[in-house]
């Protein structure tokens, strides 16, 4: 897209609709689409932060508020107003049936429900009040507190409800496992690693606060806390192992767990002190250049507890810093407090830029320039956990949050790179396009150099040189990101979120792996987005790494022709991303497999013209493509269909009408549904800006394609 000839630049855009539409309908639709794009663009531009970024709220379920309240209770601060405010928010999220769910209108989730009830009891709610009786009955009808996950058991131990023997062992000696051992910490997903290491320090010290009787929750157990088995039962939230094995790993690890606890009771812990030092050093190092350990809520909580165990006072700079990070995640509204699991400024800013550029906002626009500079300031330029397995790779890429230097991720890197490539600004009468050229293919991983092409109107050589110098920071960042992303390809051709080849499936069977995200295997949605990035930068195959990536995506296609979405809900997300990614990379839209996926999307369109899908589809795949229609999921489906050549189809026109009809007077859309995925079957997200920048992107893409402009 040119950085000049746009409705927000030097001239008004030409007609946005194809001649195939009847003249009256064409005029009416053109006007409505133009107005919708204008209104949505203005709304988004107005919400840019002064620093240059965009940031929408990232909403999760009530485990965030309850775990924060339980931390404060362990610290002896149960009378802190924050606990009351968290409790009020939790009350408002209770299901009519009594429990609490992972997403709106979802089924009861037992661990979240137990912690929610417990928090309300600590806050002073009468156990015999109607809402508490309803909650208690719902929890008991689902098996009681005996059914909670491993991390909830640690909270129960922390506050004296059960013993640590009834939790899965997470000994700090795991820090001593050599790299060749399949259970070493770098075989875990990055987010699991940041939880497990501080939790290992908690296991080593086993801190406990005895609660007064009125704060205990014996009534939530079908039997009693004392009768809770010392071994975790097999979790119903775990996905099946993709690699079949004759070894019963669940039983093996349960035996190891019991055996380890036996030796600890005999005080046979010869390496404990050395292991504690290793874990402590690891945690403290990763608090630097970070919004808390891993910049996400659970590790920050366990880091606070670990630091207190290590002797850091509550008013020490280290503990205060982590409590301040929790404060940054806190949103106050009226008499309630809710928390975000983390913050998403890099992600939101990159997608906002892509949407605004698609909508015709020029690269030279001051707000775009400011956003680009902000993104450049967040580039990772130092090694992190990823470099343990890639010591010879130059650092590059971006993370999700404000500061998380140790953990850049592939998805943010892709999205930022695509945004930057759309923002190459030259003189007033020139535009530039970035592309990459393969430097070397002798090794398994290709390396690339940058090339740029002028779309100018005969500017002088001096001006062209000045343009190139001005763009050098962007070009350097893109080059580093492209090469870093290439180095992170997995052996099977796909890309994962944070690490390469993080697919040791036996780790999913350790007793504390019931959050269903112990590893970080490659996924079709991220792999397709990587291909989209390379395609936008001019790569169209020719290297074995890309052939392998495309084959990985084909292999992941479901029997009904859709793709699962690991990082968005769900099959709508995955199918959209594959259709866009493969066609952008050069796969023909006429490919029978892509056409079958497009037919699947059309079959899932609902009567109101929109698309919607519930997170319950991770639990019940038969529900795929079903759920309340939403603006974000409708936008994904539309962009998928348009990538498959369906711009003029009835399905696309109905979907566009859905977005136009759902748009509010202020230019945005409403969307209370959760369409983001944290951990499938365990934790879901509502990105508050998904309702806006994805519909804007879809409307603008429809307009551009309708007038024959990509």
PDB file of C-alpha atoms in Angstrom, residues 74 149-158 162-175 194-208 228-232 253-273 275-277 279-280 283 301-310 511-512:
ATOM      1  CA  UNK A  74      -0.718 -14.985  53.563  1.00  0.00           C
ATOM      2  CA  UNK A 149      -5.448 -28.369  40.302  1.00  0.00           C
ATOM      3  CA  UNK A 150      -1.881 -28.484  41.559  1.00  0.00           C
ATOM      4  CA  UNK A 151      -1.341 -24.730  41.791  1.00  0.00           C
ATOM      5  CA  UNK A 152      -4.499 -24.359  43.886  1.00  0.00           C
ATOM      6  CA  UNK A 153      -3.172 -27.045  46.217  1.00  0.00           C
ATOM      7  CA  UNK A 154      -0.124 -24.868  46.822  1.00  0.00           C
ATOM      8  CA  UNK A 155      -2.387 -22.025  47.963  1.00  0.00           C
ATOM      9  CA  UNK A 156      -4.173 -24.474  50.265  1.00  0.00           C
ATOM     10  CA  UNK A 157      -0.795 -25.486  51.741  1.00  0.00           C
ATOM     11  CA  UNK A 158       0.406 -21.899  51.966  1.00  0.00           C
ATOM     12  CA  UNK A 162      -3.482 -29.007  53.688  1.00  0.00           C
ATOM     13  CA  UNK A 163       0.143 -30.069  54.102  1.00  0.00           C
ATOM     14  CA  UNK A 164       2.807 -29.639  51.445  1.00  0.00           C
ATOM     15  CA  UNK A 165       2.996 -33.429  51.213  1.00  0.00           C
ATOM     16  CA  UNK A 166      -0.400 -33.209  49.536  1.00  0.00           C
ATOM     17  CA  UNK A 167       1.061 -30.984  46.807  1.00  0.00           C
ATOM     18  CA  UNK A 168       3.156 -32.270  43.923  1.00  0.00           C
ATOM     19  CA  UNK A 169       6.862 -32.024  44.698  1.00  0.00           C
ATOM     20  CA  UNK A 170       8.632 -29.188  42.885  1.00  0.00           C
ATOM     21  CA  UNK A 171      12.125 -29.442  44.385  1.00  0.00           C
ATOM     22  CA  UNK A 172      14.801 -26.862  43.554  1.00  0.00           C
ATOM     23  CA  UNK A 173      17.094 -29.743  42.618  1.00  0.00           C
ATOM     24  CA  UNK A 174      15.514 -29.546  39.155  1.00  0.00           C
ATOM     25  CA  UNK A 175      17.902 -26.620  38.614  1.00  0.00           C
ATOM     26  CA  UNK A 194       9.000 -18.866  35.246  1.00  0.00           C
ATOM     27  CA  UNK A 195       6.376 -20.424  37.512  1.00  0.00           C
ATOM     28  CA  UNK A 196       8.257 -23.578  38.416  1.00  0.00           C
ATOM     29  CA  UNK A 197      11.578 -22.011  39.478  1.00  0.00           C
ATOM     30  CA  UNK A 198      10.171 -19.644  42.160  1.00  0.00           C
ATOM     31  CA  UNK A 199       7.710 -22.358  43.146  1.00  0.00           C
ATOM     32  CA  UNK A 200      10.665 -24.678  43.755  1.00  0.00           C
ATOM     33  CA  UNK A 201      11.922 -22.199  46.345  1.00  0.00           C
ATOM     34  CA  UNK A 202       8.494 -22.213  47.967  1.00  0.00           C
ATOM     35  CA  UNK A 203       8.701 -26.010  48.068  1.00  0.00           C
ATOM     36  CA  UNK A 204      12.135 -25.841  49.660  1.00  0.00           C
ATOM     37  CA  UNK A 205      10.973 -23.563  52.506  1.00  0.00           C
ATOM     38  CA  UNK A 206       7.312 -24.623  52.694  1.00  0.00           C
ATOM     39  CA  UNK A 207       6.020 -21.425  54.320  1.00  0.00           C
ATOM     40  CA  UNK A 208       2.654 -21.608  56.035  1.00  0.00           C
ATOM     41  CA  UNK A 228      -6.742 -35.497  50.432  1.00  0.00           C
ATOM     42  CA  UNK A 229      -4.361 -37.937  48.675  1.00  0.00           C
ATOM     43  CA  UNK A 230      -0.679 -37.060  48.608  1.00  0.00           C
ATOM     44  CA  UNK A 231      -0.565 -37.806  44.884  1.00  0.00           C
ATOM     45  CA  UNK A 232      -2.327 -35.738  42.234  1.00  0.00           C
ATOM     46  CA  UNK A 253       5.886 -39.596  37.660  1.00  0.00           C
ATOM     47  CA  UNK A 254       3.427 -40.233  40.480  1.00  0.00           C
ATOM     48  CA  UNK A 255       5.800 -42.906  41.781  1.00  0.00           C
ATOM     49  CA  UNK A 256       8.730 -40.489  41.528  1.00  0.00           C
ATOM     50  CA  UNK A 257       6.663 -37.884  43.383  1.00  0.00           C
ATOM     51  CA  UNK A 258       5.874 -40.204  46.279  1.00  0.00           C
ATOM     52  CA  UNK A 259       9.455 -41.468  46.443  1.00  0.00           C
ATOM     53  CA  UNK A 260      10.915 -37.970  46.485  1.00  0.00           C
ATOM     54  CA  UNK A 261       8.628 -36.938  49.329  1.00  0.00           C
ATOM     55  CA  UNK A 262       9.624 -40.058  51.249  1.00  0.00           C
ATOM     56  CA  UNK A 263      13.324 -39.171  51.082  1.00  0.00           C
ATOM     57  CA  UNK A 264      12.586 -35.571  52.024  1.00  0.00           C
ATOM     58  CA  UNK A 265      10.727 -36.740  55.135  1.00  0.00           C
ATOM     59  CA  UNK A 266      13.899 -38.642  56.043  1.00  0.00           C
ATOM     60  CA  UNK A 267      15.765 -35.343  55.553  1.00  0.00           C
ATOM     61  CA  UNK A 268      17.847 -36.844  52.762  1.00  0.00           C
ATOM     62  CA  UNK A 269      18.480 -33.668  50.771  1.00  0.00           C
ATOM     63  CA  UNK A 270      22.244 -33.499  50.196  1.00  0.00           C
ATOM     64  CA  UNK A 271      22.111 -30.946  47.362  1.00  0.00           C
ATOM     65  CA  UNK A 272      19.343 -28.716  48.677  1.00  0.00           C
ATOM     66  CA  UNK A 273      21.450 -25.699  49.597  1.00  0.00           C
ATOM     67  CA  UNK A 275      19.962 -26.050  44.415  1.00  0.00           C
ATOM     68  CA  UNK A 276      18.418 -23.172  46.358  1.00  0.00           C
ATOM     69  CA  UNK A 277      21.304 -20.923  45.399  1.00  0.00           C
ATOM     70  CA  UNK A 279      17.165 -21.146  41.794  1.00  0.00           C
ATOM     71  CA  UNK A 280      17.614 -17.860  43.656  1.00  0.00           C
ATOM     72  CA  UNK A 283      15.050 -15.700  39.584  1.00  0.00           C
ATOM     73  CA  UNK A 301       2.913 -13.989  42.900  1.00  0.00           C
ATOM     74  CA  UNK A 302       5.279 -16.905  43.535  1.00  0.00           C
ATOM     75  CA  UNK A 303       8.303 -14.608  43.328  1.00  0.00           C
ATOM     76  CA  UNK A 304       6.900 -12.450  46.155  1.00  0.00           C
ATOM     77  CA  UNK A 305       6.466 -15.547  48.306  1.00  0.00           C
ATOM     78  CA  UNK A 306       9.892 -16.921  47.352  1.00  0.00           C
ATOM     79  CA  UNK A 307      11.619 -13.633  48.179  1.00  0.00           C
ATOM     80  CA  UNK A 308       9.979 -13.549  51.608  1.00  0.00           C
ATOM     81  CA  UNK A 309      11.132 -17.148  52.161  1.00  0.00           C
ATOM     82  CA  UNK A 310      14.669 -16.112  51.243  1.00  0.00           C
ATOM     83  CA  UNK A 511       2.095 -34.028  38.518  1.00  0.00           C
ATOM     84  CA  UNK A 512       2.272 -30.226  38.392  1.00  0.00           C
TER      85      UNK A 512
END
